[in-house]
Amino acid sequence: MTIFITVLVLLALFFCVVIYHDTHNFVIRSYTIETDKIKKNFRFCLLSDLHEQSFDKDGSNESLIETIDTIRPDAIVVAGDLLTAHHNSKKQSAEVPIRLLSALASKYPIYMANGNHEYKMMTRPEQFGDFYDSYERQLSDIGLSVLHNESTFLEDYNINITGLELEYTYFRKIRKYPLSQSHLKELINTPDESRFNLLIAHNPQYFDEYAEWGADLSVSGHVHGGIVKLPLIGGVISPAYQLFPKYDGGMFDIGGKKMVLSRGLGTHTIKVRVFNPGELDVIDLKVK
């Protein structure tokens, strides 16, 4: 019995160390995609699911910024949930993401779309007051804007970047709500196939639909890598309470259409990541 208790205590200590490490550190994962649709090479860093996390005690995220500077990207793409929609409104703060974005915006163009947490705050003023409006004003003050089902065209690269903002229905728990092509096209129109279409779409569950719509590359987050990552199996659970989600992190392909799913940088509600540290993604689009 004493040996059994000792083993349990050691295991508990081991997992405490792993959780602390994985919630306070990040790794870099790199992906390369070749395409004949772009005019010249384009490198960008993908940020997702920061959830107000800072990797520095002063809240500056200087270590994250310095890492991005060493990568020397052409742009930053943000796939949502830099904020957390806290149940306790007194916890709401945009200080960490605004500090991060302010520092990055002085060096790089930033293209961003909302996740479900920002969307929740934006559409429920009775619960969150004017917090989201204040957040967008701060973004505007530093020269940024959110792509609310809007697109921007990078002519020098022939890249069209679209930010998809799905209604909260498409983030419901347990069962996946159907997303039709007609609804997608109501939200973000039909893509120009002569351009490389980069879609920022927070929820990776709909990769099949994004590919059918015409996204050459979808970038997503939301799943946090499945919280706990098991060897040979992958992520254990998604925010929709789906066990062993099909899309947990990495790059996926459907008929030549790609999705890079970030495992995200932070956590919310239950501050746990196991064998699954925060992740900064670097994506190189190269002329084929």
mmCIF file of C-alpha atoms in Angstrom:
data_model
loop_
_atom_site.group_PDB
_atom_site.id
_atom_site.type_symbol
_atom_site.label_atom_id
_atom_site.label_comp_id
_atom_site.label_asym_id
_atom_site.label_seq_id
_atom_site.Cartn_x
_atom_site.Cartn_y
_atom_site.Cartn_z
ATOM 1 C CA MET A 1 0.000 0.000 0.000
ATOM 2 C CA THR A 2 2.832 2.395 0.857
ATOM 3 C CA ILE A 3 4.460 1.776 -2.531
ATOM 4 C CA PHE A 4 1.116 2.306 -4.273
ATOM 5 C CA ILE A 5 0.550 5.640 -2.487
ATOM 6 C CA THR A 6 4.112 6.713 -3.263
ATOM 7 C CA VAL A 7 3.604 5.966 -6.958
ATOM 8 C CA LEU A 8 0.337 7.931 -6.974
ATOM 9 C CA VAL A 9 2.016 10.913 -5.302
ATOM 10 C CA LEU A 10 4.904 10.816 -7.772
ATOM 11 C CA LEU A 11 2.499 10.607 -10.710
ATOM 12 C CA ALA A 12 0.482 13.514 -9.337
ATOM 13 C CA LEU A 13 3.670 15.577 -8.954
ATOM 14 C CA PHE A 14 4.772 14.627 -12.472
ATOM 15 C CA PHE A 15 1.497 15.757 -14.031
ATOM 16 C CA CYS A 16 1.527 18.973 -11.995
ATOM 17 C CA VAL A 17 4.962 19.752 -13.445
ATOM 18 C CA VAL A 18 3.785 18.910 -16.991
ATOM 19 C CA ILE A 19 0.667 21.077 -16.633
ATOM 20 C CA TYR A 20 2.659 23.988 -15.250
ATOM 21 C CA HIS A 21 5.210 23.709 -18.060
ATOM 22 C CA ASP A 22 2.652 23.374 -20.844
ATOM 23 C CA THR A 23 0.532 26.293 -19.639
ATOM 24 C CA HIS A 24 3.546 28.602 -19.274
ATOM 25 C CA ASN A 25 5.554 27.790 -22.398
ATOM 26 C CA PHE A 26 5.064 27.619 -26.138
ATOM 27 C CA VAL A 27 6.698 25.820 -29.048
ATOM 28 C CA ILE A 28 7.079 26.751 -32.698
ATOM 29 C CA ARG A 29 5.562 24.548 -35.390
ATOM 30 C CA SER A 30 6.283 25.238 -39.048
ATOM 31 C CA TYR A 31 4.394 24.341 -42.208
ATOM 32 C CA THR A 32 5.209 24.834 -45.880
ATOM 33 C CA ILE A 33 2.661 24.948 -48.693
ATOM 34 C CA GLU A 34 3.605 25.224 -52.349
ATOM 35 C CA THR A 35 1.165 26.848 -54.748
ATOM 36 C CA ASP A 36 1.189 28.260 -58.270
ATOM 37 C CA LYS A 37 -1.421 30.877 -57.310
ATOM 38 C CA ILE A 38 0.894 33.324 -55.538
ATOM 39 C CA LYS A 39 3.276 35.817 -57.137
ATOM 40 C CA LYS A 40 5.986 35.567 -54.494
ATOM 41 C CA ASN A 41 6.711 33.763 -51.264
ATOM 42 C CA PHE A 42 4.695 34.769 -48.202
ATOM 43 C CA ARG A 43 5.544 33.867 -44.608
ATOM 44 C CA PHE A 44 3.170 34.528 -41.750
ATOM 45 C CA CYS A 45 2.828 33.706 -38.079
ATOM 46 C CA LEU A 46 -0.499 32.308 -36.926
ATOM 47 C CA LEU A 47 -1.740 33.278 -33.461
ATOM 48 C CA SER A 48 -4.823 31.720 -31.950
ATOM 49 C CA ASP A 49 -6.513 31.194 -28.584
ATOM 50 C CA LEU A 50 -4.288 33.441 -26.526
ATOM 51 C CA HIS A 51 -7.100 33.844 -23.985
ATOM 52 C CA GLU A 52 -5.261 36.748 -22.336
ATOM 53 C CA GLN A 53 -2.240 34.523 -21.638
ATOM 54 C CA SER A 54 1.119 36.187 -21.090
ATOM 55 C CA PHE A 55 4.349 34.232 -21.130
ATOM 56 C CA ASP A 56 6.037 36.995 -19.129
ATOM 57 C CA LYS A 57 5.136 38.026 -15.598
ATOM 58 C CA ASP A 58 4.687 41.690 -16.534
ATOM 59 C CA GLY A 59 1.992 40.824 -19.113
ATOM 60 C CA SER A 60 4.086 42.108 -22.009
ATOM 61 C CA ASN A 61 4.505 38.803 -23.898
ATOM 62 C CA GLU A 62 7.966 40.060 -24.781
ATOM 63 C CA SER A 63 9.268 36.503 -25.187
ATOM 64 C CA LEU A 64 6.538 35.788 -27.769
ATOM 65 C CA ILE A 65 7.271 39.044 -29.598
ATOM 66 C CA GLU A 66 11.019 38.369 -29.648
ATOM 67 C CA THR A 67 10.390 34.897 -31.056
ATOM 68 C CA ILE A 68 8.218 36.324 -33.829
ATOM 69 C CA ASP A 69 10.934 38.883 -34.619
ATOM 70 C CA THR A 70 13.474 36.095 -35.127
ATOM 71 C CA ILE A 71 11.084 34.421 -37.594
ATOM 72 C CA ARG A 72 10.764 37.655 -39.621
ATOM 73 C CA PRO A 73 7.280 37.060 -41.038
ATOM 74 C CA ASP A 74 5.681 39.137 -43.773
ATOM 75 C CA ALA A 75 2.482 39.337 -41.709
ATOM 76 C CA ILE A 76 0.624 38.111 -38.643
ATOM 77 C CA VAL A 77 -2.694 36.265 -38.938
ATOM 78 C CA VAL A 78 -4.938 35.998 -35.876
ATOM 79 C CA ALA A 79 -7.527 33.208 -35.778
ATOM 80 C CA GLY A 80 -9.592 34.387 -32.827
ATOM 81 C CA ASP A 81 -10.048 34.036 -29.079
ATOM 82 C CA LEU A 82 -7.354 36.432 -27.961
ATOM 83 C CA LEU A 83 -9.912 37.249 -25.273
ATOM 84 C CA THR A 84 -11.962 35.117 -22.893
ATOM 85 C CA ALA A 85 -15.667 35.710 -22.275
ATOM 86 C CA HIS A 86 -15.498 35.358 -18.489
ATOM 87 C CA HIS A 87 -18.645 34.517 -16.519
ATOM 88 C CA ASN A 88 -17.526 37.100 -13.976
ATOM 89 C CA SER A 89 -17.539 40.431 -15.841
ATOM 90 C CA LYS A 90 -15.044 41.867 -13.318
ATOM 91 C CA LYS A 91 -12.389 39.586 -14.811
ATOM 92 C CA GLN A 92 -12.783 41.038 -18.310
ATOM 93 C CA SER A 93 -9.620 42.694 -19.551
ATOM 94 C CA ALA A 94 -8.162 43.379 -22.981
ATOM 95 C CA GLU A 95 -4.841 44.637 -21.623
ATOM 96 C CA VAL A 96 -2.706 41.603 -22.569
ATOM 97 C CA PRO A 97 -3.905 41.166 -26.167
ATOM 98 C CA ILE A 98 -3.876 44.920 -26.812
ATOM 99 C CA ARG A 99 -0.286 45.185 -25.547
ATOM 100 C CA LEU A 100 0.728 42.270 -27.759
ATOM 101 C CA LEU A 101 -1.057 43.549 -30.853
ATOM 102 C CA SER A 102 0.247 47.090 -30.329
ATOM 103 C CA ALA A 103 3.830 45.831 -30.292
ATOM 104 C CA LEU A 104 3.316 43.606 -33.339
ATOM 105 C CA ALA A 105 1.336 46.172 -35.343
ATOM 106 C CA SER A 106 4.287 48.556 -35.240
ATOM 107 C CA LYS A 107 6.303 45.997 -37.232
ATOM 108 C CA TYR A 108 3.935 43.800 -39.228
ATOM 109 C CA PRO A 109 0.581 43.953 -41.012
ATOM 110 C CA ILE A 110 -1.988 42.012 -38.987
ATOM 111 C CA TYR A 111 -5.086 40.282 -40.356
ATOM 112 C CA MET A 112 -7.524 39.015 -37.770
ATOM 113 C CA ALA A 113 -10.927 37.453 -37.303
ATOM 114 C CA ASN A 114 -12.952 36.729 -34.197
ATOM 115 C CA GLY A 115 -13.375 33.477 -32.333
ATOM 116 C CA ASN A 116 -16.425 32.357 -30.410
ATOM 117 C CA HIS A 117 -15.374 34.229 -27.252
ATOM 118 C CA GLU A 118 -15.166 37.604 -29.021
ATOM 119 C CA TYR A 119 -18.374 36.842 -30.896
ATOM 120 C CA LYS A 120 -20.155 36.052 -27.634
ATOM 121 C CA MET A 121 -19.076 39.347 -26.081
ATOM 122 C CA MET A 122 -19.973 41.275 -29.234
ATOM 123 C CA THR A 123 -23.497 39.869 -29.519
ATOM 124 C CA ARG A 124 -24.473 39.815 -25.822
ATOM 125 C CA PRO A 125 -24.249 43.405 -24.601
ATOM 126 C CA GLU A 126 -26.806 42.618 -21.888
ATOM 127 C CA GLN A 127 -24.132 40.380 -20.325
ATOM 128 C CA PHE A 128 -20.882 42.085 -21.337
ATOM 129 C CA GLY A 129 -21.944 45.704 -21.724
ATOM 130 C CA ASP A 130 -19.792 47.734 -24.110
ATOM 131 C CA PHE A 131 -16.620 45.717 -23.431
ATOM 132 C CA TYR A 132 -16.321 44.417 -26.990
ATOM 133 C CA ASP A 133 -17.013 47.830 -28.542
ATOM 134 C CA SER A 134 -14.259 49.268 -26.353
ATOM 135 C CA TYR A 135 -11.922 46.474 -27.486
ATOM 136 C CA GLU A 136 -12.531 47.226 -31.162
ATOM 137 C CA ARG A 137 -11.966 50.940 -30.543
ATOM 138 C CA GLN A 138 -8.598 50.087 -29.014
ATOM 139 C CA LEU A 139 -7.783 47.936 -32.044
ATOM 140 C CA SER A 140 -8.722 50.820 -34.310
ATOM 141 C CA ASP A 141 -6.485 53.165 -32.323
ATOM 142 C CA ILE A 142 -3.471 50.966 -33.102
ATOM 143 C CA GLY A 143 -4.441 50.696 -36.752
ATOM 144 C CA LEU A 144 -6.114 47.281 -36.784
ATOM 145 C CA SER A 145 -9.521 46.089 -37.839
ATOM 146 C CA VAL A 146 -11.302 42.766 -37.491
ATOM 147 C CA LEU A 147 -12.463 41.041 -40.658
ATOM 148 C CA HIS A 148 -16.156 40.536 -39.853
ATOM 149 C CA ASN A 149 -17.055 38.324 -42.831
ATOM 150 C CA GLU A 150 -14.893 40.613 -44.928
ATOM 151 C CA SER A 151 -11.909 40.200 -47.210
ATOM 152 C CA THR A 152 -8.719 42.050 -48.000
ATOM 153 C CA PHE A 153 -6.605 41.504 -51.102
ATOM 154 C CA LEU A 154 -2.804 41.457 -51.027
ATOM 155 C CA GLU A 155 -2.107 42.356 -54.635
ATOM 156 C CA ASP A 156 1.670 41.951 -54.399
ATOM 157 C CA TYR A 157 1.162 38.296 -53.467
ATOM 158 C CA ASN A 158 -2.184 37.565 -55.191
ATOM 159 C CA ILE A 159 -3.545 36.441 -51.818
ATOM 160 C CA ASN A 160 -7.108 37.119 -50.720
ATOM 161 C CA ILE A 161 -7.593 36.943 -46.940
ATOM 162 C CA THR A 162 -11.142 36.436 -45.670
ATOM 163 C CA GLY A 163 -12.256 36.490 -42.051
ATOM 164 C CA LEU A 164 -15.209 34.183 -41.390
ATOM 165 C CA GLU A 165 -17.417 35.004 -38.415
ATOM 166 C CA LEU A 166 -19.902 32.207 -37.829
ATOM 167 C CA GLU A 167 -22.936 32.623 -35.600
ATOM 168 C CA TYR A 168 -22.744 31.135 -32.110
ATOM 169 C CA THR A 169 -24.988 28.261 -33.241
ATOM 170 C CA TYR A 170 -21.995 26.788 -35.043
ATOM 171 C CA PHE A 171 -20.100 26.426 -31.764
ATOM 172 C CA ARG A 172 -22.721 24.400 -29.930
ATOM 173 C CA LYS A 173 -21.751 21.416 -27.807
ATOM 174 C CA ILE A 174 -21.867 17.681 -28.598
ATOM 175 C CA ARG A 175 -23.414 17.757 -32.090
ATOM 176 C CA LYS A 176 -22.109 19.608 -35.129
ATOM 177 C CA TYR A 177 -24.676 22.025 -36.566
ATOM 178 C CA PRO A 178 -24.916 21.767 -40.392
ATOM 179 C CA LEU A 179 -23.229 24.568 -42.354
ATOM 180 C CA SER A 180 -24.522 24.897 -45.912
ATOM 181 C CA GLN A 181 -22.600 26.325 -48.837
ATOM 182 C CA SER A 182 -25.435 28.753 -49.435
ATOM 183 C CA HIS A 183 -25.042 30.161 -45.921
ATOM 184 C CA LEU A 184 -21.264 30.385 -46.280
ATOM 185 C CA LYS A 185 -21.714 32.351 -49.490
ATOM 186 C CA GLU A 186 -24.266 34.624 -47.805
ATOM 187 C CA LEU A 187 -21.614 35.448 -45.236
ATOM 188 C CA ILE A 188 -18.448 35.683 -47.355
ATOM 189 C CA ASN A 189 -19.540 35.485 -51.011
ATOM 190 C CA THR A 190 -17.898 33.230 -53.608
ATOM 191 C CA PRO A 191 -14.082 33.259 -53.799
ATOM 192 C CA ASP A 192 -12.129 34.270 -56.890
ATOM 193 C CA GLU A 193 -10.387 31.040 -57.895
ATOM 194 C CA SER A 194 -7.613 32.925 -59.706
ATOM 195 C CA ARG A 195 -6.391 34.149 -56.310
ATOM 196 C CA PHE A 196 -4.933 32.190 -53.417
ATOM 197 C CA ASN A 197 -7.766 32.200 -50.905
ATOM 198 C CA LEU A 198 -6.686 32.254 -47.261
ATOM 199 C CA LEU A 199 -9.637 31.798 -44.915
ATOM 200 C CA ILE A 200 -9.419 32.682 -41.223
ATOM 201 C CA ALA A 201 -12.074 30.463 -39.659
ATOM 202 C CA HIS A 202 -11.896 29.818 -35.921
ATOM 203 C CA ASN A 203 -13.832 26.545 -35.830
ATOM 204 C CA PRO A 204 -11.978 23.669 -37.593
ATOM 205 C CA GLN A 205 -15.003 21.340 -37.476
ATOM 206 C CA TYR A 206 -16.101 22.796 -40.797
ATOM 207 C CA PHE A 207 -12.891 22.213 -42.770
ATOM 208 C CA ASP A 208 -14.783 20.095 -45.308
ATOM 209 C CA GLU A 209 -17.161 23.002 -45.913
ATOM 210 C CA TYR A 210 -14.316 25.545 -46.117
ATOM 211 C CA ALA A 211 -12.544 23.395 -48.711
ATOM 212 C CA GLU A 212 -15.724 23.013 -50.757
ATOM 213 C CA TRP A 213 -16.260 26.790 -50.587
ATOM 214 C CA GLY A 214 -12.836 27.281 -52.186
ATOM 215 C CA ALA A 215 -10.381 28.060 -49.397
ATOM 216 C CA ASP A 216 -6.897 27.082 -50.571
ATOM 217 C CA LEU A 217 -5.779 27.372 -46.967
ATOM 218 C CA SER A 218 -7.962 27.595 -43.867
ATOM 219 C CA VAL A 219 -6.372 28.612 -40.571
ATOM 220 C CA SER A 220 -8.206 27.712 -37.384
ATOM 221 C CA GLY A 221 -7.902 27.267 -33.632
ATOM 222 C CA HIS A 222 -10.559 26.666 -30.986
ATOM 223 C CA VAL A 223 -9.689 23.061 -30.042
ATOM 224 C CA HIS A 224 -6.584 23.831 -27.924
ATOM 225 C CA GLY A 225 -4.959 20.671 -29.239
ATOM 226 C CA GLY A 226 -7.511 18.529 -27.442
ATOM 227 C CA ILE A 227 -6.294 19.752 -24.011
ATOM 228 C CA VAL A 228 -4.471 16.457 -23.286
ATOM 229 C CA LYS A 229 -2.370 14.978 -26.080
ATOM 230 C CA LEU A 230 -1.791 11.224 -25.988
ATOM 231 C CA PRO A 231 1.002 9.500 -27.976
ATOM 232 C CA LEU A 232 -0.241 7.919 -31.228
ATOM 233 C CA ILE A 233 -3.804 9.042 -30.445
ATOM 234 C CA GLY A 234 -3.719 12.842 -30.335
ATOM 235 C CA GLY A 235 -6.010 15.263 -28.554
ATOM 236 C CA VAL A 236 -8.493 13.872 -26.043
ATOM 237 C CA ILE A 237 -11.405 16.327 -25.984
ATOM 238 C CA SER A 238 -12.639 19.370 -27.885
ATOM 239 C CA PRO A 239 -14.509 22.420 -26.532
ATOM 240 C CA ALA A 240 -17.646 20.821 -28.017
ATOM 241 C CA TYR A 241 -17.107 17.880 -25.608
ATOM 242 C CA GLN A 242 -16.229 15.545 -28.459
ATOM 243 C CA LEU A 243 -13.759 12.829 -27.500
ATOM 244 C CA PHE A 244 -10.700 12.366 -29.699
ATOM 245 C CA PRO A 245 -11.670 15.073 -32.206
ATOM 246 C CA LYS A 246 -10.851 14.428 -35.851
ATOM 247 C CA TYR A 247 -9.163 17.811 -36.079
ATOM 248 C CA ASP A 248 -7.020 18.551 -33.030
ATOM 249 C CA GLY A 249 -3.890 20.242 -34.401
ATOM 250 C CA GLY A 250 -1.521 20.224 -37.351
ATOM 251 C CA MET A 251 -2.015 20.397 -41.114
ATOM 252 C CA PHE A 252 -4.822 18.589 -42.926
ATOM 253 C CA ASP A 253 -5.625 18.113 -46.612
ATOM 254 C CA ILE A 254 -8.813 17.590 -48.578
ATOM 255 C CA GLY A 255 -8.284 17.339 -52.321
ATOM 256 C CA GLY A 256 -5.330 19.722 -52.258
ATOM 257 C CA LYS A 257 -7.079 22.240 -49.992
ATOM 258 C CA LYS A 258 -5.202 22.679 -46.724
ATOM 259 C CA MET A 259 -6.041 23.561 -43.153
ATOM 260 C CA VAL A 260 -3.493 24.507 -40.511
ATOM 261 C CA LEU A 261 -5.066 24.074 -37.101
ATOM 262 C CA SER A 262 -3.213 25.829 -34.319
ATOM 263 C CA ARG A 263 -3.204 24.216 -30.902
ATOM 264 C CA GLY A 264 -3.393 27.730 -29.504
ATOM 265 C CA LEU A 265 -1.344 29.648 -27.001
ATOM 266 C CA GLY A 266 -3.463 29.859 -23.870
ATOM 267 C CA THR A 267 -6.208 28.286 -21.817
ATOM 268 C CA HIS A 268 -9.474 29.355 -20.237
ATOM 269 C CA THR A 269 -11.812 28.167 -17.483
ATOM 270 C CA ILE A 270 -9.842 24.997 -16.627
ATOM 271 C CA LYS A 271 -6.168 25.909 -16.873
ATOM 272 C CA VAL A 272 -4.880 22.576 -18.123
ATOM 273 C CA ARG A 273 -2.670 21.446 -20.990
ATOM 274 C CA VAL A 274 -0.931 18.047 -20.849
ATOM 275 C CA PHE A 275 1.862 17.078 -23.277
ATOM 276 C CA ASN A 276 0.431 19.971 -25.242
ATOM 277 C CA PRO A 277 2.317 23.258 -24.769
ATOM 278 C CA GLY A 278 1.141 26.517 -26.287
ATOM 279 C CA GLU A 279 1.869 26.840 -29.981
ATOM 280 C CA LEU A 280 3.092 29.551 -32.353
ATOM 281 C CA ASP A 281 2.633 28.492 -35.968
ATOM 282 C CA VAL A 282 4.790 29.615 -38.872
ATOM 283 C CA ILE A 283 3.364 29.076 -42.344
ATOM 284 C CA ASP A 284 5.396 29.522 -45.523
ATOM 285 C CA LEU A 285 3.489 29.878 -48.782
ATOM 286 C CA LYS A 286 5.990 29.221 -51.552
ATOM 287 C CA VAL A 287 5.787 29.734 -55.279
ATOM 288 C CA LYS A 288 5.511 26.363 -56.978
#
